[in-house]
Coordinates of C-alpha atoms in Angstrom, one line a residue:
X39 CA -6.6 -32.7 -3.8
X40 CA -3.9 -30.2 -2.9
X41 CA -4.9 -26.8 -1.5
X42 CA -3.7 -23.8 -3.5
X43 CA -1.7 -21.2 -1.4
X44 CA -3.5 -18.3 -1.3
X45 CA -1.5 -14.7 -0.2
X46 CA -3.0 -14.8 3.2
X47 CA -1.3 -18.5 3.5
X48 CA 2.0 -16.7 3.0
X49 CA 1.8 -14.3 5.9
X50 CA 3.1 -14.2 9.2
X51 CA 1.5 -13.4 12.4
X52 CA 4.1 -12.6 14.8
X53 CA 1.7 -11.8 18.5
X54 CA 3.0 -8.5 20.4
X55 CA 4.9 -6.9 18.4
X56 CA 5.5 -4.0 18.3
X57 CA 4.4 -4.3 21.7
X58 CA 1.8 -6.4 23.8
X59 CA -1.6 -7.1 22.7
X60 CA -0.3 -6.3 19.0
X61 CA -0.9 -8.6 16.4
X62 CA 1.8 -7.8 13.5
X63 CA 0.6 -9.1 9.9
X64 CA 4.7 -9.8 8.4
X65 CA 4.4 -9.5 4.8
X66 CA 8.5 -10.5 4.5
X67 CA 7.5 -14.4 4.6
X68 CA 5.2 -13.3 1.5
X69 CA 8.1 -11.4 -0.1
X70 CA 10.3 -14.0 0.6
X71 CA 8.4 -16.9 -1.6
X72 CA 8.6 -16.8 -5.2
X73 CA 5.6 -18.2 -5.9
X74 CA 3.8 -16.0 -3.1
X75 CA 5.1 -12.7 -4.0
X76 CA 4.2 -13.2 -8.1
X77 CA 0.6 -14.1 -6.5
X78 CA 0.5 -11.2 -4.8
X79 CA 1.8 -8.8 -7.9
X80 CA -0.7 -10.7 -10.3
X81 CA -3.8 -10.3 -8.1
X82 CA -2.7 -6.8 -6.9
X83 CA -3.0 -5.5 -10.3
X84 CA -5.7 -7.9 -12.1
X85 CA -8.6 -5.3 -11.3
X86 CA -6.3 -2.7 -13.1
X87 CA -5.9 -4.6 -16.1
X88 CA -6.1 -2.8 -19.3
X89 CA -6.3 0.3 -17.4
X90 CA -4.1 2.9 -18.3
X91 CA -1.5 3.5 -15.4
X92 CA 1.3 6.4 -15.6
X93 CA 2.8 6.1 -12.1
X94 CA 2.7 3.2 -9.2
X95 CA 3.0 4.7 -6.2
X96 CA 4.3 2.7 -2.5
X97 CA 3.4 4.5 0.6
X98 CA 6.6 3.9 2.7
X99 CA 8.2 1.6 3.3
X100 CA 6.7 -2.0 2.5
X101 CA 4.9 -0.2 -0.3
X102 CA 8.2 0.5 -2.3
X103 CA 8.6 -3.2 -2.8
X104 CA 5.6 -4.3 -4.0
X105 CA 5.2 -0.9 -6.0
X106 CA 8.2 -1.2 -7.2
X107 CA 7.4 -4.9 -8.8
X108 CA 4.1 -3.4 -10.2
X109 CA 5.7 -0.7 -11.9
X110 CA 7.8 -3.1 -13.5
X111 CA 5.3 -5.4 -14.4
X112 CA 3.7 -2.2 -16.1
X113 CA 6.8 -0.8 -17.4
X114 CA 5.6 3.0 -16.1
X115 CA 7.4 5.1 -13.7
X116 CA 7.3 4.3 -9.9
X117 CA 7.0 7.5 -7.3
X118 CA 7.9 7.1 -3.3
X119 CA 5.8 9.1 -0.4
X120 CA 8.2 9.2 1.9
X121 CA 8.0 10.1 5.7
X122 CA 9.4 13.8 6.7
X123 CA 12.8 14.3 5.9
X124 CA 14.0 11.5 3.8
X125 CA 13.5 13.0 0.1
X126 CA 16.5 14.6 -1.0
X127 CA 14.8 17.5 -3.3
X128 CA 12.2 19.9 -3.1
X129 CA 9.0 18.6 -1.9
X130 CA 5.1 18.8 -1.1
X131 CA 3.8 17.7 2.7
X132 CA 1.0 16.4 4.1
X133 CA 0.8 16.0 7.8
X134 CA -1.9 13.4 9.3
X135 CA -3.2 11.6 12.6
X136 CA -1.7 9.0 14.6
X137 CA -3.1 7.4 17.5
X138 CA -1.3 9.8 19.8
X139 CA 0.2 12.7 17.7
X140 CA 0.7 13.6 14.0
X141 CA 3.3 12.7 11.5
X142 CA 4.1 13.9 7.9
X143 CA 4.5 12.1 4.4
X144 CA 6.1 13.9 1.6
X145 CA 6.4 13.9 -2.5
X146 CA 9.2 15.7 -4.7
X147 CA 7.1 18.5 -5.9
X148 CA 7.5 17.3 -9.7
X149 CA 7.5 13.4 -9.1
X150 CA 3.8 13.5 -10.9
X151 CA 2.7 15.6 -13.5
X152 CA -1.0 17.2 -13.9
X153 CA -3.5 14.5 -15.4
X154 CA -0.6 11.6 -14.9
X155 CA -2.8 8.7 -13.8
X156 CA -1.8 6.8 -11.1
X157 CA -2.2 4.0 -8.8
X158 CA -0.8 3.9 -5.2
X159 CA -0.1 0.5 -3.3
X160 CA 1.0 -0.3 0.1
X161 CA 1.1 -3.7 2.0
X162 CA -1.5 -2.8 4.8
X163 CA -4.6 -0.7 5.3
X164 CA -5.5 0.0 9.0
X165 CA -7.0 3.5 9.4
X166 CA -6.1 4.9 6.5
X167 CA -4.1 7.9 8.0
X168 CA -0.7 7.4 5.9
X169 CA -3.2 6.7 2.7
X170 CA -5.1 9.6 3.3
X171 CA -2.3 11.5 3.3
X172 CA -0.4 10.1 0.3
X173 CA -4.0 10.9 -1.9
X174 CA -4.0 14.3 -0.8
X175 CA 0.0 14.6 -2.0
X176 CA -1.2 12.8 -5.4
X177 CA -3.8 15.1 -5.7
X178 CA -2.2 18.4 -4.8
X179 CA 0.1 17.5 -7.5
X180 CA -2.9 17.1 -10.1
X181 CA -2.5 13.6 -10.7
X182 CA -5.8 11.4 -11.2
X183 CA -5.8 8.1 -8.8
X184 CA -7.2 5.2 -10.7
X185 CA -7.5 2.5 -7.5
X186 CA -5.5 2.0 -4.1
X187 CA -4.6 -1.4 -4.1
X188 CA -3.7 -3.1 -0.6
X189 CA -2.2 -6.8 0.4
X190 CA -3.8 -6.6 3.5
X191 CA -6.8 -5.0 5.4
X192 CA -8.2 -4.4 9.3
X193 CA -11.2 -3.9 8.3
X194 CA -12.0 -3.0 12.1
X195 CA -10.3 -0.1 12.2
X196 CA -12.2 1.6 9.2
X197 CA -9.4 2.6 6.7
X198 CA -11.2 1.3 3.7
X199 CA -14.4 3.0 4.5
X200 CA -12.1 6.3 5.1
X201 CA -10.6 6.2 1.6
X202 CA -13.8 4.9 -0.1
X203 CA -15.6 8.4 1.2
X204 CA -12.6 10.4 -0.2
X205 CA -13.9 8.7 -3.7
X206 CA -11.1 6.3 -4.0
X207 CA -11.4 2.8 -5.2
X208 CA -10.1 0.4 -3.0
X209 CA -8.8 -3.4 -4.1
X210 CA -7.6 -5.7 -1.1
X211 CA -6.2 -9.0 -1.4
X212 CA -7.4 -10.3 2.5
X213 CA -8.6 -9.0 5.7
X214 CA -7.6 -9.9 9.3
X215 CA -10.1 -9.2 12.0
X216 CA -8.7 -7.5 14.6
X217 CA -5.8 -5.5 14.9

């Protein structure tokens, strides 16, 4: 009997990058498959299903791709968080922690109206720092998040716990132990 791909058969493991002792989950060979990236779509939204959904929104960058193919799928709007700087209007920001530092996401100020409900997607989920922030954004702008939905997890570094106490609902399509 053949073995049916699952999305964590389509990813890439590429050892220290960005640097040594790093273990760097590519999503591009999932992206890169038909069959893998309609997987990924289709389970990334099945908990959602019959939901109603206003806006998708991707945390940047790998998160405009697949947000962008759920908004689609939905046929409702699709809204970028964006890092510091690269949103051409006016906009709302949020700054958050990094290991060693801070750095900022932002939102146009009217790219989600009061009540709008929405669901924000990204392709990884570490410690939550860059999700945090994009809830906050969501939030400040009175939308009402339905689920954050993620491709992968490290569940070792307690991102899902994080936005799970901020009240979130959190759907993940696999884990990788580690980092």
């Amino acid at each position: 009997m053949k073995h049916r791909k699952s999305v964590k058969d389509y990813i890439r493991t590429i050892v220290d990058f960005p640097h040594e002792g790093i273990m760097f989950r590519d999503v591009t060979t999932l992206f890169a498959d038909p069959r893998g990236f309609r997987m990924c779509i289709d389970e990334l939204l099945h908990p959602y299903a019959g939901e109603e959904i206003d806006k998708v929104v991707g945390l940047e960058a790998r998160g405009f791709i697949i947000g962008g193919a759920i908004a689609h799928q939905l046929s409702v709007g699709f809204t970028p968080i964006r890092k510091k700087g690269k949103l051409p209007g006016a906009t709302l920001s949020q700054a958050y922690a990094l290991e060693y530092g801070e750095a900022v996401m932002e939102v146009h100020d009217d790219a989600i109206q009061p009540g709008e409900k929405v669901l924000v997607v990204d392709d990884l989920l570490a410690t939550g720092g860059t999700a945090a922030a994009g809830i906050q954004l969501i939030e400040k702008l009175g939308g009402e998040i339905i689920g954050c939905a993620f491709i992968i997890d490290l569940p070792d570094l307690g991102g899902r716990a994080k936005l799970e106490e901020m009240g979130m609902d959190v759907h993940i399509l696999c884990e990788f132990e580690g980092d």
